[in-house]
C-alpha cells in the first residue's frame, strides 16, 4: 500500500472507531451484521404468466356506497393473470395484456382520467397501456409492469408515479411511464417508496428514504440499491426491504426497530443489505406493515418482524416483535405467499387459500382477526391473492 493509501486507511479506521463508539448497542449490532454476499446475476427473463382465472372477493371496497355487493365473483373478469387491491380500488391484468379497474376512485386511482371521487361497481378497461404482464400497488397508486420491461403508473401519489421527482402532490389519473424504470420483471412497492426487480437481478428503488431503504443517499429519485445482486424477488416490509436471491438466501436492509433485518438487539438501521438468518433455500418473499415472510422450497412459510394482530401467525395477537424468523405452524405445503398490511396469505399446492392476522383484510373469514392460519373458502383453487381479491382457477 502506498503512503497516501496508508494514510487514508488510518483516517478511515479512526473515523469508524469514533462512529462506533458513539453508537448504541443496536446500532453496533446492525453495523456488524454479515453483508449480503454477491450473488452474481439473478433472473434474466421475466417470470412466466400465471394460469388465467376469474376473480373472487369476499368484501365490498372501503368507501363503496351502502348496499354495494361484497362476496361475489367480479363481473366480467376472466383470464386474469395478476391482481392488485388497495382496499378501495382493484386493478387486474388479463392474459391478453389488457388492464382493468373498478371500485372507489381515490385521486385518480381508477386510471380513467378523472380525479374526483366516485364508485364504479363493474370493471372498465384502463386505456393507453401497452401489453401488460403484472400489476402492483402502493396504497392507491398502481404500477403495471409491461411485457417490454417498462413500468406505467397512476394514482394518488404523483411523487411515486414520477419515480421520486417532486412535481406536485395531486394525483395522476392517466397512466404514464415511470422515468428510468427499464428491464423490470417484478416489483415490491411500499406505501412511501417503491422497489423494482430488474432482469439482471439488481433492485432499483425510489421515494422516501427515512430508514435507508434506498441505501446511503439523501435523494428520492430512482436509483440502484447497492449491495444487492442475484435477486429473484423483492418486497417492501414497511421500515425495511427484503429480497430473495437465486441461491435461496434472504437479505434485508433499512430499519431494524421490529427486527426485520434479523439482527438482535432490535434497533438501528442500515442501507447496506445484510443476510437474514433462518430461512434457507427460499424461493419467494412478501412484506406487510413492518412484517416479513419467506417461502422455502419445501413449502414452509417463515415470518419475522412485527406481530400485531397476529401477523406472525405464532398464536400471539399482541403488538410484539421478533428478529428471529420462525416457521408458521398449521399450514400444509405452500406454493405462494402474499401480504397486505398486517395480514398474511398462503396458497397451498392444492389451491387452498390460508390467511392470518388482522380481520380488516380477512373480513367474514375471521372477523376479529386470527393469530393462527385459517382456511378461506373459495369456489375454486386459488392462484394469486391481493387484499381481499383472489384469482380463482377452474376445478380439475
Coordinates of C-alpha atoms in Angstrom, one line a residue:
X1 CA 0.0 0.0 0.0
X2 CA 1.4 3.4 -1.0
X3 CA 1.9 6.2 1.5
X4 CA -1.3 8.0 0.5
X5 CA -3.3 4.8 0.8
X6 CA -1.8 4.1 4.2
X7 CA -2.8 7.5 5.5
X8 CA -6.3 7.1 4.1
X9 CA -6.6 3.7 5.8
X10 CA -5.6 5.1 9.1
X11 CA -8.0 8.0 8.8
X12 CA -10.9 5.7 7.8
X13 CA -10.2 3.4 10.7
X14 CA -10.1 6.2 13.2
X15 CA -13.4 7.6 11.7
X16 CA -15.1 4.2 12.0
X17 CA -13.9 3.8 15.6
X18 CA -15.3 7.2 16.5
X19 CA -18.6 6.5 14.9
X20 CA -19.0 3.0 16.5
X21 CA -18.0 4.5 19.9
X22 CA -21.0 6.8 19.7
X23 CA -23.5 4.2 18.6
X24 CA -26.0 2.3 20.6
X25 CA -25.7 -1.4 21.1
X26 CA -28.4 -2.0 18.5
X27 CA -26.5 0.3 16.0
X28 CA -23.3 -1.7 16.6
X29 CA -25.2 -5.0 16.0
X30 CA -26.6 -3.7 12.7
X31 CA -23.2 -2.4 11.5
X32 CA -21.6 -5.7 12.4
X33 CA -24.1 -7.9 10.7
X34 CA -22.8 -10.0 7.9
X35 CA -23.0 -8.4 4.4
X36 CA -25.4 -9.8 1.8
X37 CA -22.9 -11.7 -0.3
X38 CA -22.5 -11.2 -4.0
X39 CA -24.9 -13.5 -5.8
X40 CA -23.9 -12.8 -9.4
X41 CA -26.8 -12.5 -11.9
X42 CA -30.3 -13.2 -11.0
X43 CA -33.4 -13.8 -13.1
X44 CA -32.6 -13.0 -16.7
X45 CA -36.1 -13.4 -18.1
X46 CA -39.5 -12.3 -16.9
X47 CA -41.5 -14.9 -14.9
X48 CA -44.0 -16.9 -16.9
X49 CA -47.5 -15.6 -17.0
X50 CA -49.7 -17.3 -14.5
X51 CA -52.6 -19.6 -15.5
X52 CA -55.7 -17.4 -16.1
X53 CA -58.8 -17.4 -13.9
X54 CA -61.7 -15.5 -12.5
X55 CA -61.5 -13.1 -9.6
X56 CA -63.4 -13.6 -6.3
X57 CA -63.8 -11.1 -3.5
X58 CA -65.3 -11.6 0.0
X59 CA -66.0 -7.9 0.9
X60 CA -67.0 -4.6 -0.7
X61 CA -64.4 -1.9 -1.3
X62 CA -63.7 0.6 1.5
X63 CA -65.7 3.7 0.8
X64 CA -68.2 1.9 -1.5
X65 CA -71.8 3.1 -1.4
X66 CA -74.1 1.4 1.2
X67 CA -75.5 -1.8 -0.2
X68 CA -72.6 -2.4 -2.6
X69 CA -72.3 -6.2 -3.2
X70 CA -69.5 -7.8 -1.3
X71 CA -69.0 -11.6 -1.6
X72 CA -69.0 -12.3 -5.3
X73 CA -67.2 -13.1 -8.5
X74 CA -66.1 -9.8 -10.0
X75 CA -68.3 -9.4 -13.1
X76 CA -66.6 -9.6 -16.5
X77 CA -63.3 -10.7 -15.1
X78 CA -61.9 -13.9 -16.6
X79 CA -58.5 -14.9 -17.9
X80 CA -57.0 -12.7 -15.1
X81 CA -53.3 -13.3 -14.5
X82 CA -52.5 -10.6 -11.9
X83 CA -54.5 -8.5 -9.5
X84 CA -53.7 -5.6 -7.0
X85 CA -56.2 -4.5 -4.4
X86 CA -55.6 -1.3 -2.3
X87 CA -58.8 -1.9 -0.3
X88 CA -60.6 0.9 -2.2
X89 CA -59.6 0.2 -5.8
X90 CA -58.8 -3.0 -7.6
X91 CA -56.8 -3.4 -10.8
X92 CA -56.3 -6.6 -12.8
X93 CA -54.2 -7.7 -15.8
X94 CA -55.8 -10.2 -18.2
X95 CA -54.0 -12.8 -20.3
X96 CA -54.3 -10.6 -23.4
X97 CA -52.3 -7.9 -21.8
X98 CA -55.2 -5.5 -21.1
X99 CA -55.6 -3.7 -17.8
X100 CA -58.9 -3.2 -16.0
X101 CA -60.0 -1.4 -12.8
X102 CA -63.1 -1.0 -10.6
X103 CA -64.0 0.3 -7.1
X104 CA -63.6 3.7 -5.5
X105 CA -61.7 6.4 -7.4
X106 CA -59.1 7.8 -4.9
X107 CA -57.5 10.8 -6.6
X108 CA -57.3 9.1 -9.9
X109 CA -56.7 5.5 -8.8
X110 CA -59.1 4.0 -11.4
X111 CA -56.9 5.4 -14.2
X112 CA -59.7 6.7 -16.3
X113 CA -58.6 10.4 -16.5
X114 CA -60.8 11.6 -13.6
X115 CA -59.6 12.6 -10.1
X116 CA -62.9 13.2 -8.5
X117 CA -64.1 10.6 -6.0
X118 CA -66.6 8.2 -7.4
X119 CA -67.5 4.5 -7.5
X120 CA -67.6 2.0 -10.3
X121 CA -69.3 -1.3 -9.5
X122 CA -68.1 -3.1 -12.6
X123 CA -64.6 -3.2 -14.2
X124 CA -63.7 -0.9 -17.1
X125 CA -60.5 -1.1 -19.2
X126 CA -57.7 1.3 -18.4
X127 CA -56.6 2.6 -21.8
X128 CA -53.3 3.8 -23.1
X129 CA -51.2 0.9 -21.7
X130 CA -49.1 -1.5 -23.8
X131 CA -49.3 -5.2 -23.3
X132 CA -49.0 -5.8 -19.6
X133 CA -47.6 -8.6 -17.5
X134 CA -48.5 -7.8 -13.9
X135 CA -49.9 -5.1 -11.6
X136 CA -48.7 -4.0 -8.1
X137 CA -49.7 -1.1 -5.8
X138 CA -48.5 1.3 -3.2
X139 CA -51.8 2.1 -1.5
X140 CA -53.9 3.8 -4.1
X141 CA -51.0 4.2 -6.5
X142 CA -50.8 1.4 -9.1
X143 CA -47.9 0.1 -11.2
X144 CA -48.2 -2.1 -14.2
X145 CA -45.1 -4.0 -15.4
X146 CA -45.2 -4.2 -19.2
X147 CA -44.0 -7.1 -21.3
X148 CA -41.2 -4.9 -22.7
X149 CA -39.8 -4.4 -19.2
X150 CA -41.1 -0.8 -18.7
X151 CA -43.5 0.3 -15.9
X152 CA -46.5 2.6 -16.2
X153 CA -48.2 4.1 -13.1
X154 CA -51.0 6.3 -11.9
X155 CA -53.0 7.0 -8.8
X156 CA -53.0 9.1 -5.6
X157 CA -49.2 9.7 -5.2
X158 CA -47.6 11.8 -8.1
X159 CA -44.3 11.6 -6.3
X160 CA -44.1 7.8 -6.7
X161 CA -45.6 7.8 -10.2
X162 CA -42.8 10.2 -11.2
X163 CA -40.1 8.0 -9.7
X164 CA -39.3 10.2 -6.7
X165 CA -39.4 13.5 -8.6
X166 CA -41.1 16.3 -6.6
X167 CA -43.6 17.7 -9.1
X168 CA -46.7 18.4 -7.0
X169 CA -48.9 16.5 -4.7
X170 CA -52.0 16.0 -6.8
X171 CA -53.0 12.5 -8.1
X172 CA -52.3 11.2 -11.6
X173 CA -55.4 10.0 -13.3
X174 CA -53.9 8.8 -16.6
X175 CA -51.2 6.1 -16.8
X176 CA -47.7 7.3 -17.6
X177 CA -44.3 5.8 -17.9
X178 CA -42.2 5.7 -14.7
X179 CA -39.0 7.5 -15.7
X180 CA -35.9 5.3 -15.6
X181 CA -37.8 2.0 -14.9
X182 CA -36.4 -0.4 -17.5
X183 CA -35.9 -4.2 -17.8
X184 CA -38.3 -4.7 -14.9
X185 CA -39.6 -8.2 -14.2
X186 CA -41.3 -7.7 -10.8
X187 CA -42.0 -5.2 -8.1
X188 CA -42.3 -4.8 -4.4
X189 CA -43.9 -1.4 -3.6
X190 CA -44.3 0.1 -0.1
X191 CA -46.5 3.0 1.0
X192 CA -43.8 5.7 0.8
X193 CA -41.5 4.2 -1.7
X194 CA -41.3 1.5 -4.4
X195 CA -38.8 -1.2 -5.5
X196 CA -38.4 -3.0 -8.8
X197 CA -36.5 -6.1 -9.7
X198 CA -34.6 -6.0 -13.0
X199 CA -33.9 -8.9 -15.3
X200 CA -30.2 -8.7 -14.2
X201 CA -31.0 -9.5 -10.6
X202 CA -30.5 -5.9 -9.4
X203 CA -33.0 -3.9 -7.4
X204 CA -33.9 -0.2 -8.0
X205 CA -35.9 1.9 -5.7
X206 CA -37.3 5.4 -5.3
X207 CA -39.4 7.5 -2.8
X208 CA -38.9 8.4 0.8
X209 CA -35.7 7.2 2.3
X210 CA -36.5 7.6 6.0
X211 CA -34.9 4.3 7.2
X212 CA -32.2 4.0 4.5
X213 CA -34.3 1.6 2.3
X214 CA -32.8 3.4 -0.8
X215 CA -29.3 3.0 0.6
X216 CA -26.9 5.6 1.9
X217 CA -28.3 8.6 0.0
X218 CA -30.3 11.8 0.7
X219 CA -32.0 11.6 -2.7
X220 CA -35.5 10.3 -3.6
X221 CA -35.2 9.6 -7.3
X222 CA -34.9 6.1 -8.8
X223 CA -31.5 4.5 -8.1
X224 CA -29.9 1.1 -8.0
X225 CA -29.7 -0.3 -4.4
X226 CA -26.0 -1.1 -3.7
X227 CA -25.1 -4.5 -2.4
X228 CA -28.0 -6.4 -3.9
X229 CA -27.3 -8.9 -6.7
X230 CA -28.7 -12.1 -7.9
X231 CA -32.1 -11.3 -6.6
X232 CA -35.2 -13.2 -7.9
X233 CA -37.8 -11.5 -5.7
X234 CA -38.2 -8.3 -3.6
X235 CA -40.8 -6.9 -1.2
X236 CA -41.2 -3.8 0.9
X237 CA -41.9 -4.6 4.5
X238 CA -42.6 -1.1 5.8
X239 CA -39.4 0.2 7.5
X240 CA -37.2 -2.3 5.6
X241 CA -37.0 -4.2 2.3
X242 CA -36.4 -7.9 1.9
X243 CA -35.1 -9.7 -1.2
X244 CA -34.6 -13.4 -2.0
X245 CA -31.6 -14.4 -4.2
X246 CA -31.2 -17.2 -6.7
X247 CA -29.2 -19.1 -4.2
X248 CA -32.1 -19.2 -1.7
X249 CA -30.7 -16.7 0.7
X250 CA -32.8 -13.8 2.1
X251 CA -31.3 -10.3 2.6
X252 CA -32.8 -7.2 4.1
X253 CA -31.9 -3.5 4.5
X254 CA -33.5 -0.5 6.2
X255 CA -34.8 -0.1 9.7
X256 CA -34.4 -2.8 12.4
X257 CA -36.8 -1.5 15.1
X258 CA -39.0 -4.5 14.6
X259 CA -36.2 -6.9 13.8
X260 CA -36.8 -7.0 10.0
X261 CA -33.0 -7.3 9.4
X262 CA -32.9 -10.4 11.6
X263 CA -30.4 -8.7 13.9
X264 CA -30.6 -8.6 17.7
X265 CA -30.9 -6.5 19.7
X266 CA -33.6 -4.8 17.6
X267 CA -33.0 -1.2 16.6
X268 CA -30.6 0.7 14.3
X269 CA -30.8 0.9 10.6
X270 CA -28.6 0.5 7.5
X271 CA -28.7 0.9 3.8
X272 CA -26.2 -2.0 3.5
X273 CA -28.1 -5.2 2.8
X274 CA -27.4 -7.9 5.4
X275 CA -28.2 -11.6 5.3
X276 CA -31.3 -12.6 7.4
X277 CA -30.5 -15.8 9.4
X278 CA -33.1 -18.6 9.5
X279 CA -34.9 -19.5 6.2
X280 CA -32.6 -21.3 3.7
X281 CA -33.5 -22.3 0.1
X282 CA -36.1 -19.5 0.0
X283 CA -38.0 -19.0 -3.3
X284 CA -40.3 -16.1 -2.5
X285 CA -40.6 -13.2 -0.1
X286 CA -43.6 -10.9 0.9
X287 CA -43.9 -7.9 3.1
X288 CA -46.6 -6.2 5.1
X289 CA -46.6 -3.4 7.7
X290 CA -43.3 -3.9 9.4
X291 CA -43.6 -7.7 9.0
X292 CA -41.9 -10.0 6.5
X293 CA -42.4 -13.5 5.2
X294 CA -40.4 -16.1 3.2
X295 CA -41.4 -19.2 1.5
X296 CA -38.8 -22.0 1.2
X297 CA -38.5 -24.7 -1.5
X298 CA -40.0 -27.3 0.9
X299 CA -43.3 -25.3 1.1
X300 CA -42.7 -23.9 4.6
X301 CA -43.6 -20.2 5.5
X302 CA -41.3 -18.2 7.7
X303 CA -42.3 -14.9 9.5
X304 CA -40.5 -12.2 11.4
X305 CA -40.9 -8.6 12.4
X306 CA -44.0 -7.1 13.9
X307 CA -46.6 -9.5 15.2
X308 CA -49.5 -7.1 15.9
X309 CA -53.0 -8.5 15.2
X310 CA -51.4 -12.0 14.9
X311 CA -49.4 -11.1 11.7
X312 CA -46.6 -13.5 12.7
X313 CA -49.0 -16.5 12.9
X314 CA -47.5 -17.5 16.2
X315 CA -50.7 -17.5 18.2
X316 CA -49.9 -14.1 19.8
X317 CA -52.1 -11.2 18.8
X318 CA -50.4 -8.6 21.0
X319 CA -48.1 -5.9 19.5
X320 CA -44.9 -7.8 19.8
X321 CA -41.9 -8.3 17.5
X322 CA -39.3 -11.0 16.6
X323 CA -36.0 -10.7 14.9
X324 CA -35.7 -14.4 14.6
X325 CA -37.6 -15.9 11.6
X326 CA -39.9 -18.7 12.7
X327 CA -41.8 -21.3 10.8
X328 CA -45.6 -20.6 10.7
X329 CA -47.3 -23.7 12.1
X330 CA -50.6 -25.2 11.0
X331 CA -50.0 -24.9 7.2
X332 CA -49.9 -27.6 4.5
X333 CA -47.2 -27.5 1.8
X334 CA -47.4 -23.9 0.4
X335 CA -46.6 -22.8 -3.2
X336 CA -47.2 -19.0 -3.0
X337 CA -47.4 -16.3 -0.3
X338 CA -48.6 -12.7 -0.1
X339 CA -49.2 -10.0 2.5
X340 CA -51.5 -7.0 3.0
X341 CA -50.8 -4.6 5.9
X342 CA -50.9 -6.9 9.0
X343 CA -52.4 -9.9 7.1
X344 CA -50.6 -12.8 5.5
X345 CA -51.8 -15.2 2.9
X346 CA -50.5 -18.6 1.7
X347 CA -51.8 -20.7 -1.2
X348 CA -51.2 -24.5 -0.8
X349 CA -50.3 -26.9 -3.5
X350 CA -53.9 -27.9 -3.9
X351 CA -55.0 -24.3 -4.4
X352 CA -56.4 -23.8 -0.8
X353 CA -56.1 -20.2 0.5
X354 CA -55.0 -19.6 4.1
X355 CA -54.8 -16.4 6.0
X356 CA -53.8 -15.0 9.4
X357 CA -53.5 -11.6 11.0
X358 CA -55.8 -8.6 11.0
X359 CA -59.6 -9.0 10.5
X360 CA -59.5 -5.8 8.4
X361 CA -58.5 -7.9 5.4
X362 CA -59.8 -11.3 6.4
X363 CA -63.3 -9.9 6.9
X364 CA -66.0 -12.5 7.4
X365 CA -63.4 -15.3 7.2
X366 CA -62.0 -14.2 10.6
X367 CA -64.0 -11.0 11.7
X368 CA -61.8 -10.3 14.7
X369 CA -58.6 -11.4 13.1
X370 CA -56.6 -14.6 13.9
X371 CA -53.1 -15.3 15.2
X372 CA -53.0 -18.7 13.6
X373 CA -53.7 -19.7 9.9
X374 CA -57.3 -20.3 8.9
X375 CA -58.7 -21.7 5.6
X376 CA -60.6 -19.2 3.5
X377 CA -63.4 -20.9 1.5
X378 CA -63.4 -20.3 -2.3
X379 CA -65.4 -21.5 -5.3
X380 CA -62.2 -22.9 -6.9
X381 CA -58.4 -23.2 -6.4
X382 CA -56.6 -20.0 -5.6
X383 CA -53.8 -18.9 -8.0
X384 CA -52.9 -15.5 -6.5
X385 CA -54.2 -13.0 -4.0
X386 CA -54.1 -9.3 -3.1
X387 CA -56.0 -7.6 -0.4
X388 CA -59.5 -9.1 -0.4
X389 CA -59.4 -10.3 -4.1
X390 CA -58.2 -13.7 -5.2
X391 CA -57.6 -15.1 -8.7
X392 CA -59.5 -18.4 -8.8
X393 CA -58.9 -21.2 -11.4
X394 CA -61.2 -23.9 -12.7
X395 CA -61.6 -27.1 -10.7
X396 CA -59.9 -30.1 -12.1

